[in-house]
Amino acid sequence: MPTNRITMRQIRETLRLHLCARLSFYEVGRSLKISKSAAAKYASLARAANVDWAIAQTLTDEELEARLYRPALPRSSHQLAPDFASVHQELKRAGVTLQLLWEEYAKDNTLAYKYTSFCIKYREWAMGLKRSMRQTHNAGEKLFVDYAGQTVPIIDASTGEITKAQIFVATFGASNYTYACATARQTTADWIGAQVLALEFFGGVPRLIVPDQARALIKNPDTYDPQPNRLYDEFATHYGCALLAARPAHPRDKPKVENAVLVVERWILARLRNRKFFSLMELNQAIALLLVDLNQRAFKKLPGNRRSAFEQLDLPALRALPAKRFEIFRWKSAKVNIDYHVEFEGHYYSVPHALVRTTVELRVTATLVECFSSNQRVACHVLSTQRGKHTTTPDHMPASHRAHLEWTPQKLIDWGLRIGASTAAVVSWQLEHRPHPEQGYRACLGMQRLARQFTPVRLEAACTRALAIRSPNLRSVTNILKSGLDRQQSLPSTKPGALPAHENIRGPDYFH
């Protein structure tokens, strides 16, 4: 309807020039500087109201306006008006369109709106909602996650030190069903650990998770192609969902969680503002109780509440959780030392000796250290907190090193006794007269090699001669065998198998 005097003057002039002066609509429009269609519209309104130029002259502006622009007739009270709140909720279901909903509404309703009017009136109704509610989100499609700006003090009961707990919030786009919990910080482990708990709270996995481009999650923030870090990417792979990080400095990309953060701050954190908490567990228990009330509060403009909407919309569309919970871990590169061990936080873990001087990837969980080379796991150890110690798997050692590991002093002496008394005496001497036990092991392993090379009988004879000449070491035994002296009949007067008297020679009984 016209709302000012200029428009009414244009209408009167249109009627005068067209009805009285017989000008065409084109000429009227050109004269009044209005469009030809506007002139035709004014003339059409006058014709429909049976108003000619003579009658128009007798009417005031208000009367003429009332004659030309009659109020719309009220619709029959018997008409079945659409429930646009239900329409808005139904649009969130997969495959549901306005066309389908109009057909269902118009069926057997002779006074139903036409499809175009139905769509226009729905959009007018939807404009009355908050922006975050106006967006149409498919059921089970997007889970929005973020941290609240507010924190909650945690008091250390023993020291009185106060730390600030961070509040994580997750909400579904279709139902607004909300989860919240407290974490110590906003590290990668905190972010992902909270999302693991959120998925378990919801009882399923959405198609998309929409986070901020936080440094703890996104290694290469970018407006168009953000790249998640390795751990976050493996989290998404484990749960079979995709990641769609919101653009930096664009909170309207995730208004759902922005609104959910405000709701959590007002309905949960505000209620806890006067309470004192001494642990994260205590705080999370309090949040969980208030979260039930939050999700059961009735919507103001939509039917039901967050929980009922979630059960009707999102829950049926979610994929099942995997059988095993995602385990938080860390990745770290490490170079394999010459002793085929890698270091992590002061402890040393073995890898196959063939990887010496290469670089491997360590995947560290709360209980395990896994080593990867060329994306293949080559070692797995229990995580140890003992600094300066070694965790070694025998299969990772070279053959000679494994032999050292397998042989104990008693085992070596028993081997010598099986060959003969002289051999056992020489073995005992090696173990007692070396600066380091491993040197004695090496000498004993050398004697085992001589037994294979020259036969045990010749080794026993060579050891007898070595004892007789008071030189019971590996080099002497080797020289005796190589020169064939073990085959000579003449020996020094020392009894076979007897060692020269000396206070440092303890004999095989010492090792029992």
Tab-separated table of N, CA, C and O in Angstrom, residues 157-240:
chain	number	residue	atom	x	y	z
A	157	ALA	N	44.335	-29.127	46.877
A	157	ALA	CA	44.053	-29.192	48.312
A	157	ALA	C	45.316	-29.205	49.153
A	157	ALA	O	45.319	-28.738	50.299
A	158	SER	N	46.430	-29.719	48.613
A	158	SER	CA	47.663	-29.832	49.405
A	158	SER	C	48.486	-28.550	49.386
A	158	SER	O	49.101	-28.188	50.388
A	159	THR	N	48.493	-27.847	48.254
A	159	THR	CA	49.335	-26.645	48.151
A	159	THR	C	48.534	-25.343	48.097
A	159	THR	O	49.095	-24.270	48.299
A	160	GLY	N	47.248	-25.445	47.804
A	160	GLY	CA	46.443	-24.238	47.661
A	160	GLY	C	46.591	-23.566	46.300
A	160	GLY	O	45.969	-22.539	46.037
A	161	GLU	N	47.398	-24.149	45.419
A	161	GLU	CA	47.603	-23.570	44.094
A	161	GLU	C	46.316	-23.669	43.273
A	161	GLU	O	45.598	-24.675	43.326
A	162	ILE	N	46.019	-22.623	42.510
A	162	ILE	CA	44.802	-22.579	41.703
A	162	ILE	C	45.166	-22.657	40.224
A	162	ILE	O	45.996	-21.897	39.732
A	163	THR	N	44.554	-23.600	39.529
A	163	THR	CA	44.690	-23.700	38.075
A	163	THR	C	43.323	-23.490	37.443
A	163	THR	O	42.291	-23.625	38.114
A	164	LYS	N	43.310	-23.167	36.168
A	164	LYS	CA	42.056	-22.874	35.484
A	164	LYS	C	41.690	-24.013	34.541
A	164	LYS	O	42.398	-24.273	33.569
A	165	ALA	N	40.592	-24.686	34.849
A	165	ALA	CA	40.109	-25.759	33.981
A	165	ALA	C	39.431	-25.160	32.753
A	165	ALA	O	38.720	-24.159	32.835
A	166	GLN	N	39.665	-25.780	31.594
A	166	GLN	CA	39.066	-25.339	30.337
A	166	GLN	C	37.766	-26.116	30.096
A	166	GLN	O	37.678	-27.298	30.425
A	167	ILE	N	36.770	-25.457	29.499
A	167	ILE	CA	35.466	-26.087	29.303
A	167	ILE	C	35.245	-26.370	27.814
A	167	ILE	O	35.142	-25.454	26.996
A	168	PHE	N	35.183	-27.660	27.486
A	168	PHE	CA	34.960	-28.118	26.111
A	168	PHE	C	33.456	-28.276	25.876
A	168	PHE	O	32.730	-28.763	26.740
A	169	VAL	N	32.996	-27.859	24.677
A	169	VAL	CA	31.575	-27.929	24.329
A	169	VAL	C	31.439	-28.558	22.941
A	169	VAL	O	32.195	-28.233	22.023
A	170	ALA	N	30.455	-29.463	22.796
A	170	ALA	CA	30.140	-30.064	21.494
A	170	ALA	C	28.629	-30.071	21.328
A	170	ALA	O	27.900	-30.337	22.295
A	171	THR	N	28.156	-29.772	20.119
A	171	THR	CA	26.711	-29.747	19.890
A	171	THR	C	26.397	-30.187	18.471
A	171	THR	O	27.181	-29.942	17.539
A	172	PHE	N	25.243	-30.841	18.296
A	172	PHE	CA	24.811	-31.284	16.969
A	172	PHE	C	24.050	-30.175	16.262
A	172	PHE	O	23.275	-29.434	16.872
A	173	GLY	N	24.240	-30.087	14.946
A	173	GLY	CA	23.602	-29.036	14.176
A	173	GLY	C	22.096	-29.188	14.100
A	173	GLY	O	21.367	-28.200	14.190
A	174	ALA	N	21.597	-30.400	13.925
A	174	ALA	CA	20.164	-30.593	13.724
A	174	ALA	C	19.369	-30.444	15.014
A	174	ALA	O	18.328	-29.795	15.039
A	175	SER	N	19.837	-31.038	16.095
A	175	SER	CA	19.051	-31.100	17.338
A	175	SER	C	19.505	-30.127	18.415
A	175	SER	O	18.785	-29.917	19.394
A	176	ASN	N	20.694	-29.576	18.301
A	176	ASN	CA	21.293	-28.729	19.348
A	176	ASN	C	21.626	-29.517	20.614
A	176	ASN	O	21.914	-28.915	21.654
A	177	TYR	N	21.595	-30.837	20.558
A	177	TYR	CA	21.940	-31.662	21.731
A	177	TYR	C	23.394	-31.371	22.093
A	177	TYR	O	24.277	-31.393	21.232
A	178	THR	N	23.648	-31.101	23.370
A	178	THR	CA	24.927	-30.515	23.792
A	178	THR	C	25.641	-31.385	24.805
A	178	THR	O	25.027	-32.002	25.677
A	179	TYR	N	26.968	-31.410	24.660
A	179	TYR	CA	27.849	-32.093	25.624
A	179	TYR	C	28.892	-31.093	26.100
A	179	TYR	O	29.341	-30.232	25.337
A	180	ALA	N	29.274	-31.197	27.356
A	180	ALA	CA	30.326	-30.331	27.902
A	180	ALA	C	31.131	-31.104	28.926
A	180	ALA	O	30.606	-31.996	29.615
A	181	CYS	N	32.419	-30.783	29.035
A	181	CYS	CA	33.281	-31.377	30.053
A	181	CYS	C	34.459	-30.439	30.295
A	181	CYS	O	34.710	-29.525	29.503
A	182	ALA	N	35.171	-30.670	31.375
A	182	ALA	CA	36.335	-29.852	31.725
A	182	ALA	C	37.615	-30.615	31.424
A	182	ALA	O	37.689	-31.828	31.643
A	183	THR	N	38.617	-29.905	30.919
A	183	THR	CA	39.945	-30.484	30.703
A	183	THR	C	40.980	-29.586	31.364
A	183	THR	O	40.719	-28.416	31.644
A	184	ALA	N	42.152	-30.153	31.597
A	184	ALA	CA	43.194	-29.392	32.295
A	184	ALA	C	43.694	-28.230	31.447
A	184	ALA	O	43.884	-27.117	31.942
A	185	ARG	N	43.898	-28.491	30.137
A	185	ARG	CA	44.399	-27.452	29.236
A	185	ARG	C	43.700	-27.592	27.884
A	185	ARG	O	42.662	-28.256	27.792
A	186	GLN	N	44.290	-27.005	26.865
A	186	GLN	CA	43.751	-27.156	25.517
A	186	GLN	C	44.827	-27.727	24.598
A	186	GLN	O	45.012	-27.281	23.459
A	187	THR	N	45.538	-28.736	25.095
A	187	THR	CA	46.548	-29.402	24.285
A	187	THR	C	45.869	-30.315	23.270
A	187	THR	O	44.655	-30.527	23.300
A	188	THR	N	46.671	-30.874	22.370
A	188	THR	CA	46.131	-31.817	21.393
A	188	THR	C	45.451	-32.984	22.087
A	188	THR	O	44.354	-33.413	21.698
A	189	ALA	N	46.100	-33.509	23.134
A	189	ALA	CA	45.511	-34.626	23.875
A	189	ALA	C	44.198	-34.218	24.533
A	189	ALA	O	43.248	-35.005	24.579
A	190	ASP	N	44.116	-32.982	25.051
A	190	ASP	CA	42.878	-32.511	25.674
A	190	ASP	C	41.765	-32.379	24.638
A	190	ASP	O	40.637	-32.828	24.864
A	191	TRP	N	42.074	-31.753	23.512
A	191	TRP	CA	41.077	-31.575	22.454
A	191	TRP	C	40.521	-32.923	21.995
A	191	TRP	O	39.303	-33.117	21.933
A	192	ILE	N	41.419	-33.835	21.654
A	192	ILE	CA	40.973	-35.107	21.081
A	192	ILE	C	40.348	-35.994	22.147
A	192	ILE	O	39.336	-36.670	21.901
A	193	GLY	N	40.912	-35.993	23.354
A	193	GLY	CA	40.322	-36.776	24.437
A	193	GLY	C	38.895	-36.339	24.737
A	193	GLY	O	38.009	-37.167	24.974
A	194	ALA	N	38.642	-35.022	24.698
A	194	ALA	CA	37.287	-34.518	24.944
A	194	ALA	C	36.341	-34.939	23.820
A	194	ALA	O	35.168	-35.252	24.067
A	195	GLN	N	36.836	-34.969	22.590
A	195	GLN	CA	35.979	-35.397	21.477
A	195	GLN	C	35.674	-36.887	21.546
A	195	GLN	O	34.574	-37.324	21.169
A	196	VAL	N	36.618	-37.677	22.035
A	196	VAL	CA	36.359	-39.102	22.251
A	196	VAL	C	35.222	-39.273	23.256
A	196	VAL	O	34.277	-40.056	23.045
A	197	LEU	N	35.288	-38.525	24.364
A	197	LEU	CA	34.232	-38.600	25.381
A	197	LEU	C	32.899	-38.103	24.828
A	197	LEU	O	31.837	-38.650	25.163
A	198	ALA	N	32.934	-37.083	23.981
A	198	ALA	CA	31.702	-36.554	23.394
A	198	ALA	C	31.022	-37.601	22.515
A	198	ALA	O	29.806	-37.800	22.600
A	199	LEU	N	31.793	-38.283	21.673
A	199	LEU	CA	31.211	-39.309	20.808
A	199	LEU	C	30.610	-40.443	21.630
A	199	LEU	O	29.558	-40.990	21.276
A	200	GLU	N	31.254	-40.790	22.726
A	200	GLU	CA	30.715	-41.835	23.591
A	200	GLU	C	29.447	-41.349	24.299
A	200	GLU	O	28.520	-42.123	24.534
A	201	PHE	N	29.391	-40.061	24.646
A	201	PHE	CA	28.198	-39.483	25.255
A	201	PHE	C	27.026	-39.534	24.271
A	201	PHE	O	25.899	-39.888	24.634
A	202	PHE	N	27.293	-39.193	22.997
A	202	PHE	CA	26.240	-39.196	21.996
A	202	PHE	C	25.883	-40.612	21.538
A	202	PHE	O	24.796	-40.833	21.011
A	203	GLY	N	26.793	-41.547	21.719
A	203	GLY	CA	26.502	-42.930	21.352
A	203	GLY	C	26.602	-43.214	19.872
A	203	GLY	O	26.017	-44.181	19.378
A	204	GLY	N	27.337	-42.400	19.119
A	204	GLY	CA	27.493	-42.625	17.689
A	204	GLY	C	28.428	-41.604	17.080
A	204	GLY	O	28.936	-40.710	17.764
A	205	VAL	N	28.640	-41.721	15.765
A	205	VAL	CA	29.615	-40.890	15.052
A	205	VAL	C	28.914	-40.121	13.940
A	205	VAL	O	28.210	-40.720	13.116
A	206	PRO	N	29.083	-38.798	13.875
A	206	PRO	CA	28.508	-38.016	12.773
A	206	PRO	C	29.342	-38.155	11.512
A	206	PRO	O	30.424	-38.739	11.522
A	207	ARG	N	28.836	-37.585	10.420
A	207	ARG	CA	29.622	-37.612	9.183
A	207	ARG	C	30.738	-36.588	9.204
A	207	ARG	O	31.805	-36.810	8.628
A	208	LEU	N	30.515	-35.446	9.865
A	208	LEU	CA	31.500	-34.368	9.894
A	208	LEU	C	31.674	-33.854	11.314
A	208	LEU	O	30.700	-33.744	12.062
A	209	ILE	N	32.918	-33.518	11.669
A	209	ILE	CA	33.203	-32.801	12.908
A	209	ILE	C	33.773	-31.446	12.504
A	209	ILE	O	34.696	-31.361	11.687
A	210	VAL	N	33.200	-30.380	13.077
A	210	VAL	CA	33.596	-29.019	12.702
A	210	VAL	C	34.282	-28.360	13.895
A	210	VAL	O	33.623	-27.905	14.832
A	211	PRO	N	35.629	-28.312	13.895
A	211	PRO	CA	36.360	-27.648	14.978
A	211	PRO	C	36.839	-26.262	14.556
A	211	PRO	O	36.675	-25.853	13.400
A	212	ASP	N	37.420	-25.544	15.506
A	212	ASP	CA	38.184	-24.344	15.201
A	212	ASP	C	39.494	-24.756	14.519
A	212	ASP	O	39.885	-25.920	14.576
A	213	GLN	N	40.188	-23.799	13.923
A	213	GLN	CA	41.526	-24.091	13.403
A	213	GLN	C	42.557	-23.849	14.507
A	213	GLN	O	43.494	-23.054	14.356
A	214	ALA	N	42.384	-24.557	15.613
A	214	ALA	CA	43.304	-24.432	16.737
A	214	ALA	C	44.643	-25.073	16.381
A	214	ALA	O	44.691	-26.098	15.691
A	215	ARG	N	45.728	-24.480	16.852
A	215	ARG	CA	47.062	-25.014	16.567
A	215	ARG	C	47.223	-26.431	17.101
A	215	ARG	O	48.008	-27.220	16.582
A	216	ALA	N	46.492	-26.758	18.147
A	216	ALA	CA	46.587	-28.101	18.729
A	216	ALA	C	46.004	-29.157	17.802
A	216	ALA	O	46.315	-30.347	17.959
A	217	LEU	N	45.180	-28.751	16.817
A	217	LEU	CA	44.529	-29.705	15.924
A	217	LEU	C	44.971	-29.563	14.467
A	217	LEU	O	45.070	-30.550	13.751
A	218	ILE	N	45.205	-28.328	14.033
A	218	ILE	CA	45.482	-28.055	12.617
A	218	ILE	C	46.940	-27.659	12.459
A	218	ILE	O	47.385	-26.650	12.998
A	219	LYS	N	47.689	-28.453	11.689
A	219	LYS	CA	49.118	-28.156	11.543
A	219	LYS	C	49.359	-27.016	10.560
A	219	LYS	O	50.326	-26.276	10.691
A	220	ASN	N	48.485	-26.892	9.547
A	220	ASN	CA	48.628	-25.822	8.559
A	220	ASN	C	47.307	-25.066	8.432
A	220	ASN	O	46.493	-25.362	7.544
A	221	PRO	N	47.048	-24.087	9.323
A	221	PRO	CA	45.796	-23.326	9.215
A	221	PRO	C	45.702	-22.617	7.865
A	221	PRO	O	46.683	-22.072	7.370
A	222	ASP	N	44.519	-22.667	7.265
A	222	ASP	CA	44.328	-22.050	5.962
A	222	ASP	C	42.838	-21.832	5.751
A	222	ASP	O	42.015	-22.649	6.174
A	223	THR	N	42.496	-20.737	5.108
A	223	THR	CA	41.088	-20.425	4.870
A	223	THR	C	40.419	-21.473	3.991
A	223	THR	O	39.265	-21.841	4.205
A	224	TYR	N	41.170	-21.998	3.010
A	224	TYR	CA	40.562	-22.875	2.021
A	224	TYR	C	40.949	-24.347	2.185
A	224	TYR	O	40.151	-25.225	1.854
A	225	ASP	N	42.142	-24.638	2.671
A	225	ASP	CA	42.587	-26.037	2.734
A	225	ASP	C	43.377	-26.297	4.023
A	225	ASP	O	44.578	-26.572	3.981
A	226	PRO	N	42.722	-26.238	5.196
A	226	PRO	CA	43.432	-26.513	6.454
A	226	PRO	C	43.788	-27.993	6.557
A	226	PRO	O	43.008	-28.856	6.160
A	227	GLN	N	44.977	-28.278	7.099
A	227	GLN	CA	45.450	-29.653	7.223
A	227	GLN	C	45.504	-30.063	8.687
A	227	GLN	O	46.228	-29.450	9.477
A	228	PRO	N	44.764	-31.108	9.096
A	228	PRO	CA	44.839	-31.563	10.491
A	228	PRO	C	46.188	-32.206	10.772
A	228	PRO	O	46.853	-32.722	9.863
A	229	ASN	N	46.600	-32.179	12.049
A	229	ASN	CA	47.858	-32.839	12.381
A	229	ASN	C	47.681	-34.355	12.346
A	229	ASN	O	46.562	-34.877	12.184
A	230	ARG	N	48.783	-35.059	12.497
A	230	ARG	CA	48.772	-36.507	12.288
A	230	ARG	C	47.839	-37.221	13.270
A	230	ARG	O	47.086	-38.123	12.898
A	231	LEU	N	47.861	-36.790	14.529
A	231	LEU	CA	47.044	-37.450	15.541
A	231	LEU	C	45.562	-37.214	15.271
A	231	LEU	O	44.745	-38.141	15.365
A	232	TYR	N	45.197	-35.975	14.924
A	232	TYR	CA	43.782	-35.667	14.668
A	232	TYR	C	43.292	-36.404	13.426
A	232	TYR	O	42.145	-36.869	13.366
A	233	ASP	N	44.151	-36.527	12.435
A	233	ASP	CA	43.799	-37.255	11.224
A	233	ASP	C	43.565	-38.732	11.538
A	233	ASP	O	42.623	-39.350	11.026
A	234	GLU	N	44.393	-39.311	12.396
A	234	GLU	CA	44.212	-40.717	12.758
A	234	GLU	C	42.970	-40.892	13.622
A	234	GLU	O	42.300	-41.932	13.563
A	235	PHE	N	42.641	-39.894	14.438
A	235	PHE	CA	41.396	-39.913	15.207
A	235	PHE	C	40.199	-40.006	14.259
A	235	PHE	O	39.290	-40.824	14.447
A	236	ALA	N	40.187	-39.163	13.217
A	236	ALA	CA	39.087	-39.168	12.260
A	236	ALA	C	39.017	-40.493	11.507
A	236	ALA	O	37.929	-41.025	11.262
A	237	THR	N	40.175	-41.034	11.152
A	237	THR	CA	40.214	-42.327	10.463
A	237	THR	C	39.663	-43.433	11.360
A	237	THR	O	38.917	-44.309	10.908
A	238	HIS	N	40.034	-43.404	12.629
A	238	HIS	CA	39.583	-44.436	13.574
A	238	HIS	C	38.061	-44.445	13.685
A	238	HIS	O	37.441	-45.514	13.728
A	239	TYR	N	37.448	-43.263	13.711
A	239	TYR	CA	35.997	-43.186	13.880
A	239	TYR	C	35.240	-43.107	12.551
A	239	TYR	O	34.009	-43.093	12.548
A	240	GLY	N	35.967	-43.045	11.438
A	240	GLY	CA	35.311	-43.057	10.139
A	240	GLY	C	34.519	-41.805	9.830
A	240	GLY	O	33.462	-41.886	9.188
